[in-house]
Short mmCIF file of C-alpha atoms and ligand atoms in Angstrom, two decimals:
data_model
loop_
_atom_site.label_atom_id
_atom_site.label_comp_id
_atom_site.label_asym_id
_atom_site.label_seq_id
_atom_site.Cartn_x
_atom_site.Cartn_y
_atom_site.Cartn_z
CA UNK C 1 -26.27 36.76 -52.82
CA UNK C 2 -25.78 38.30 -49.78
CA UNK C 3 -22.72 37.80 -47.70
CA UNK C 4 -24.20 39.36 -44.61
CA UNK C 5 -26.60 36.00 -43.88
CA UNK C 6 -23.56 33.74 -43.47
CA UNK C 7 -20.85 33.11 -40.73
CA UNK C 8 -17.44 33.96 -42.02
CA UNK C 9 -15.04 30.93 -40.72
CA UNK C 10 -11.84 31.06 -40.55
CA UNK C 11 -10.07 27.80 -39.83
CA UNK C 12 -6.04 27.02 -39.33
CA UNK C 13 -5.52 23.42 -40.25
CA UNK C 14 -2.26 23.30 -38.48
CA UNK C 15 -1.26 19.41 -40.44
CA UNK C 16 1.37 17.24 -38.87
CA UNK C 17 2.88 20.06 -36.87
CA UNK C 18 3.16 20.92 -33.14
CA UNK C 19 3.44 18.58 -30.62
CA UNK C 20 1.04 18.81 -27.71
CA UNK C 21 3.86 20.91 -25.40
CA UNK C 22 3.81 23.08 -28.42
CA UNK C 23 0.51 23.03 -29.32
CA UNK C 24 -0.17 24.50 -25.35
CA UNK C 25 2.32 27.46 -26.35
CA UNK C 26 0.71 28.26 -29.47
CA UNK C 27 -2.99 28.07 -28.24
CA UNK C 28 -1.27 30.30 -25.70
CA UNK C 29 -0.44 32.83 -28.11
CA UNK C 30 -3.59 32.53 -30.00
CA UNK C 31 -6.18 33.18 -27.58
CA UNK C 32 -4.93 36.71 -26.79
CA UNK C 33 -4.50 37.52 -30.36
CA UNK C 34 -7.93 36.56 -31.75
CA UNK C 35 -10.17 37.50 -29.00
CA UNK C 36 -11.99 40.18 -30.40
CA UNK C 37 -12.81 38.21 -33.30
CA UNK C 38 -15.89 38.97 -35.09
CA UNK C 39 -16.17 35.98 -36.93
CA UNK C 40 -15.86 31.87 -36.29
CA UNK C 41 -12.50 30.78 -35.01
CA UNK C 42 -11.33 27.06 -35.26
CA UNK C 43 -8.04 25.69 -35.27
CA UNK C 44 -7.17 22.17 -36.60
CA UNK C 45 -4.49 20.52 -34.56
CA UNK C 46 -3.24 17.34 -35.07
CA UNK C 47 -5.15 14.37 -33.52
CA UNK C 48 -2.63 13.90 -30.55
CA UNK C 49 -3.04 17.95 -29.80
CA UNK C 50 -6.66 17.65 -29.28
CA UNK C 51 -7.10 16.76 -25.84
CA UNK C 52 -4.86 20.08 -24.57
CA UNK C 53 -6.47 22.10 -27.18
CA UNK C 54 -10.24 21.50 -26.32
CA UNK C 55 -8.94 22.04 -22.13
CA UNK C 56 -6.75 25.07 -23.19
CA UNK C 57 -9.64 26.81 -25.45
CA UNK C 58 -12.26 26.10 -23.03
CA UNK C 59 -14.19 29.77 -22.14
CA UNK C 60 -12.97 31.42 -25.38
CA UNK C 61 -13.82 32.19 -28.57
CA UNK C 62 -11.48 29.51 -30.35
CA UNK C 63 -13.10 26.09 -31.52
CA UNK C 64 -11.44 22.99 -31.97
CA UNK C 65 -11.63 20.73 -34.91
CA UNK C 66 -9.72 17.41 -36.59
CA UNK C 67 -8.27 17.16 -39.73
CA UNK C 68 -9.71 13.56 -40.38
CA UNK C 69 -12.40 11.03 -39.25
CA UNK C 70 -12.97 7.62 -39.87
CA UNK C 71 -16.20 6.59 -41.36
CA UNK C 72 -17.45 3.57 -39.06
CA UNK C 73 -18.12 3.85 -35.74
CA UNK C 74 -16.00 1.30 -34.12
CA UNK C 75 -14.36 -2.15 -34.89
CA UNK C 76 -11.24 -3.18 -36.37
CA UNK C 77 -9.59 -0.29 -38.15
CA UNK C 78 -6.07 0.22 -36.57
CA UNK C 79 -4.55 3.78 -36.29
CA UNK C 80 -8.05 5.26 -37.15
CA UNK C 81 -10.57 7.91 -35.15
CA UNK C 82 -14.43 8.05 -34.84
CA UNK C 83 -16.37 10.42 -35.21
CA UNK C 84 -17.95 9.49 -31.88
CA UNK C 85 -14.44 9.44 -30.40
CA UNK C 86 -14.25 13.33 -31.65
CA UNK C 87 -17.24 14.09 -30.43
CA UNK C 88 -16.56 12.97 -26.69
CA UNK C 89 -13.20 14.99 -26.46
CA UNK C 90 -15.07 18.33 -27.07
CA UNK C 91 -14.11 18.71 -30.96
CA UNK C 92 -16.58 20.25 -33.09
CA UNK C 93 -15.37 20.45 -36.37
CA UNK C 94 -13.51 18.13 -38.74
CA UNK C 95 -11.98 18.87 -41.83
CA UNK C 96 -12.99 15.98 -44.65
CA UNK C 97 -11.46 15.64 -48.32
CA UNK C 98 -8.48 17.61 -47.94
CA UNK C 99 -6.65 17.48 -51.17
CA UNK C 100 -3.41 16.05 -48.87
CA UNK C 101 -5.19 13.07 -48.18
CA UNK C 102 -6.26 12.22 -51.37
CA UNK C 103 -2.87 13.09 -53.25
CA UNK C 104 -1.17 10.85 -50.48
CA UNK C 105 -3.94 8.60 -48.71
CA UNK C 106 -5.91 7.14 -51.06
CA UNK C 107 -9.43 9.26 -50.25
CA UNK C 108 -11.59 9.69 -52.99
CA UNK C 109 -14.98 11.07 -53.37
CA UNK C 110 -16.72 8.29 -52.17
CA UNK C 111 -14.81 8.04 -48.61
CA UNK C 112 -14.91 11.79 -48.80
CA UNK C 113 -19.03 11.38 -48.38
CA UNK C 114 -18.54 8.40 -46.23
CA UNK C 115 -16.43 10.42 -43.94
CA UNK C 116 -18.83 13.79 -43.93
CA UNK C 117 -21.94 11.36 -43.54
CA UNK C 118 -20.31 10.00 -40.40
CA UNK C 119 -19.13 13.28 -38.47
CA UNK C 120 -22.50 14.94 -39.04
CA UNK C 121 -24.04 11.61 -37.44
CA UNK C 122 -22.17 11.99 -34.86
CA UNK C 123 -22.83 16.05 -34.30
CA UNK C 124 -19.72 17.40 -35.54
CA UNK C 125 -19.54 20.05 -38.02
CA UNK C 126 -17.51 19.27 -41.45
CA UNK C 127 -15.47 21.69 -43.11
CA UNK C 128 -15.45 19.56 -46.95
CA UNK C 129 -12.53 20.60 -49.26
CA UNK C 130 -12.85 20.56 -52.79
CA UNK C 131 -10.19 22.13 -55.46
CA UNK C 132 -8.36 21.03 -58.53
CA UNK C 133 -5.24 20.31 -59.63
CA UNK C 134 -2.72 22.94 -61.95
CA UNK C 135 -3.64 20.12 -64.67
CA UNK C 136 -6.92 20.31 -64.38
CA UNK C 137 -7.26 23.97 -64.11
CA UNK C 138 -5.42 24.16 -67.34
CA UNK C 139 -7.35 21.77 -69.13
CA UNK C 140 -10.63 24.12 -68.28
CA UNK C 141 -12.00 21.37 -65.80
CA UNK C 142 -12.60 23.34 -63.06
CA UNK C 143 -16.36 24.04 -62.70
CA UNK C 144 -17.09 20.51 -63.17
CA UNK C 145 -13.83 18.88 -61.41
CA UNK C 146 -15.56 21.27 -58.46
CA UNK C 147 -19.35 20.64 -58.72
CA UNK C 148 -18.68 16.47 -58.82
CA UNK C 149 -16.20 17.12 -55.74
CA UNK C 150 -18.89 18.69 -54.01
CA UNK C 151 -21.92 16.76 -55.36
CA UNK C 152 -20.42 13.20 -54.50
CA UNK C 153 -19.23 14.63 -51.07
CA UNK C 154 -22.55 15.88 -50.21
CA UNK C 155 -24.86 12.58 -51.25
CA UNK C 156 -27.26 11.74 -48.55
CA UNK C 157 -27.04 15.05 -46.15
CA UNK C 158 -29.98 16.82 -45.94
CA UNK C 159 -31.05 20.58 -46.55
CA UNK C 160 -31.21 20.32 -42.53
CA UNK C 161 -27.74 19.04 -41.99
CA UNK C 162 -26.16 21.72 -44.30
CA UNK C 163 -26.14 24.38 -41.36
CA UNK C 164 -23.24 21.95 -40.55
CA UNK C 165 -21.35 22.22 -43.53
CA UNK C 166 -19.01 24.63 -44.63
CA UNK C 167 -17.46 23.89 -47.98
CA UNK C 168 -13.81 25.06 -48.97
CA UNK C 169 -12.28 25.62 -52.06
CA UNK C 170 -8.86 24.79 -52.15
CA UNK C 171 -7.15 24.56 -55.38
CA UNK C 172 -4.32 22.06 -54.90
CA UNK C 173 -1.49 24.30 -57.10
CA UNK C 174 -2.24 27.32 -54.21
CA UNK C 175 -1.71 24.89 -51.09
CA UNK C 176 1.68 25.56 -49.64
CA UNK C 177 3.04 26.79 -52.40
CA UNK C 178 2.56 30.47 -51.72
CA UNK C 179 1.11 30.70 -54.58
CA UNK C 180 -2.84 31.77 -54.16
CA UNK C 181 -5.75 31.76 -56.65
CA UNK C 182 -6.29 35.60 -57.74
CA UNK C 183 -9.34 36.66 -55.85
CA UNK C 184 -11.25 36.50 -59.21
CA UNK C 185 -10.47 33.07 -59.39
CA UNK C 186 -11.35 32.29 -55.91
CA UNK C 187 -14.59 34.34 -56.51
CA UNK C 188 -15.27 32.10 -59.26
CA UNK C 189 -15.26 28.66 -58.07
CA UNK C 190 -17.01 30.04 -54.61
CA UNK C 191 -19.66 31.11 -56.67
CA UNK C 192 -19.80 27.93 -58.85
CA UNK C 193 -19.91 25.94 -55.66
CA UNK C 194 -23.00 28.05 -54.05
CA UNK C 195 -24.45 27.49 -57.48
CA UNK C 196 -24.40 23.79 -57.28
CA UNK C 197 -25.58 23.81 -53.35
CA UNK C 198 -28.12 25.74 -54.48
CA UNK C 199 -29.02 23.57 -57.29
CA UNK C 200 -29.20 20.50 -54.53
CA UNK C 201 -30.83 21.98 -51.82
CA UNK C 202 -32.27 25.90 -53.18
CA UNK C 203 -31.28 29.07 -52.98
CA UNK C 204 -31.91 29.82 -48.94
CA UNK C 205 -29.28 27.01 -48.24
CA UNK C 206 -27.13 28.06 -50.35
CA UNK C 207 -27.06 31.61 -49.31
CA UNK C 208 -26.64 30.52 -45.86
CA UNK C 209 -23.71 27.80 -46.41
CA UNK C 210 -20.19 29.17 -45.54
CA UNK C 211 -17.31 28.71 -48.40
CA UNK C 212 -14.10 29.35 -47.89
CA UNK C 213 -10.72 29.44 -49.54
CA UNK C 214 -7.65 27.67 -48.68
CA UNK C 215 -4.39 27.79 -50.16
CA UNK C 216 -1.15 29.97 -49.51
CA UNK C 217 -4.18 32.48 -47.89
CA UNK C 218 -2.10 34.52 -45.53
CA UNK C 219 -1.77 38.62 -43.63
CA UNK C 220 -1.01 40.17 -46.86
CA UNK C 221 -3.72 38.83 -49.11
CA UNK C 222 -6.34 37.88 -46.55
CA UNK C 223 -7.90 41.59 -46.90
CA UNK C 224 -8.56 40.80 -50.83
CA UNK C 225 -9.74 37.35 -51.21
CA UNK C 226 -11.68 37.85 -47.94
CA UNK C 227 -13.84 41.07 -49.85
CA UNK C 228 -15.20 38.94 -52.77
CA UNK C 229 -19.03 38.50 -52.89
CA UNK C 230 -18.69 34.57 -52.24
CA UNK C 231 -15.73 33.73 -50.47
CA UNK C 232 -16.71 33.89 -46.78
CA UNK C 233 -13.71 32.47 -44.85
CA UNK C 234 -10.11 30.90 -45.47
CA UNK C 235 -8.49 27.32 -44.57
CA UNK C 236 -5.29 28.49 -43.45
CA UNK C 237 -2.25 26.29 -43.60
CA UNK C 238 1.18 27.85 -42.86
CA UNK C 239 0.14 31.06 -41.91
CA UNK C 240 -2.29 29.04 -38.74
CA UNK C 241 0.87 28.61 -36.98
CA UNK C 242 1.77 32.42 -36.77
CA UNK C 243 -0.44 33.74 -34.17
CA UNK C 244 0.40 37.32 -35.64
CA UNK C 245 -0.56 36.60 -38.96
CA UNK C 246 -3.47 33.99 -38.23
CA UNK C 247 -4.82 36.53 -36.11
CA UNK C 248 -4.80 39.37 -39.13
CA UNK C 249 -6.43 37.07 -41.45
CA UNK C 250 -9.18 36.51 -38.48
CA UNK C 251 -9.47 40.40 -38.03
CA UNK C 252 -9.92 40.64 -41.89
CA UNK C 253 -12.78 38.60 -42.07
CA UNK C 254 -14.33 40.50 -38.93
CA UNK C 255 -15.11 43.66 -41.34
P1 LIG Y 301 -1.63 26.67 -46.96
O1 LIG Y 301 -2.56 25.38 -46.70
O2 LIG Y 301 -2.35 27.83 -46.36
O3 LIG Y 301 -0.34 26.35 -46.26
O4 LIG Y 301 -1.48 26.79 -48.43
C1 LIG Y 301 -3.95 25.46 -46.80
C2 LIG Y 301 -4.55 24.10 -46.55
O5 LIG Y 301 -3.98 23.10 -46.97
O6 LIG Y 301 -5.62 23.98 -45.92
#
């Protein structure tokens, strides 16, 4: 596999934090800091952010993406976004299946492809998170916890639509607990995930689909996970809302 046919991506999903007054400060501080990136920038504000954030990162190098979508277009479905409504503000990216919102949410698989299917419709690209649980890491589920994940998520999109899909790893016992998956282990799964893109769609996708990792990624251990063979970005949580350190995990995966 080679990593030099793929975009590295690195992506802050900033969850329910900043308002938009702060949001403007920290976009502030951001677009100094990552610049001279050599590699896709996105940060993932919260929905009431986004309208500052597309205006304030107009002209640089930062993109803007949401951390959720509905799956219909329009209608009756109080306190939810469309893709369509996403795609109007100037968002490109929106994060689907994030282990938050199906721990506290409800989303399962099945909304998790309902979701994706609607935000590529709509010409937004989808960063898809899959990952297990500490449970079902330790009873040796991983690999196929992690190839059904991505599988179901992925039913219906085409070879042709996967240039819009970046896939993250995120094991659920790493996120927010500063504790992150070895690089080995993050290697792993990365891997086992190309395998199974490759499986659906051949090798030439798969070697051009981005996978990242997400959880507890951060300055000091962005230089490691970021060197393995398959692991060609990071979801950053807490460290997204450091400029300093968000901006030395983007100059890590800039080698
Ligand atoms: P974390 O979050 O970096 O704070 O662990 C990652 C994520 O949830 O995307």
């Amino acid at each position: 596999m080679n990593k030099a046919t793929r975009k590295a991506i690195i992506a802050g999903n900033w969850k329910m934090n900043k308002t938009a007054t702060e949001a403007a400060a920290l976009i502030a501080d951001l677009i100094p800091a990552v610049k001279n990136a050599d590699c896709e920038v996105v940060i993932c504000p919260p929905f009431t952010d986004l309208v500052k954030a597309v205006e304030l990162t107009k002209g640089t190098n930062i993109h803007v993406g949401a951390q959720n979508v509905h799956f219909e277009k329009s209608g009756a479905f109080t306190g939810e976004i469309s893709a369509d409504m996403l795609k109007d503000l100037g968002v490109a990216y929106v994060i689907t299946g994030h282990s938050e919102r199906r721990q506290y949410f409800a989303e399962t698989d099945v909304t998790v492809n309902k979701r994706t299917a609607a935000a590529l419709a709509a010409g937004l690209k989808v960063i898809v998170c899959v990952g297990e649980t500490l449970e079902q890491r330790e009873q040796g589920v991983t690999a196929e916890l992690v190839a059904l994940q991505t599988k179901i998520a992925l039913g219906g999109v085409s070879a042709d639509d996967m240039k819009n899909i970046v896939i993250a790893y995120e094991p659920v016992w790493a996120i927010g607990t500063g504790r992150t998956a070895t690089s080995e282990q993050a290697q792993e799964v990365c891997k086992n995930i190309r395998a199974v893109v490759a499986e659906l769609y051949g090798n030439a996708v798969a070697e051009a689909t981005t996978i990242q990792y997400g959880g507890s990624m951060n300055a000091g251990n962005a230089d490691e996970l970021l060197g393995k063979a398959d692991v060609d970005g990071g979801l950053i949580g807490g460290a997204s809302l450091k400029p300093a350190d968000f901006a030395a995990i983007v100059t890590a995966a800039s080698k």
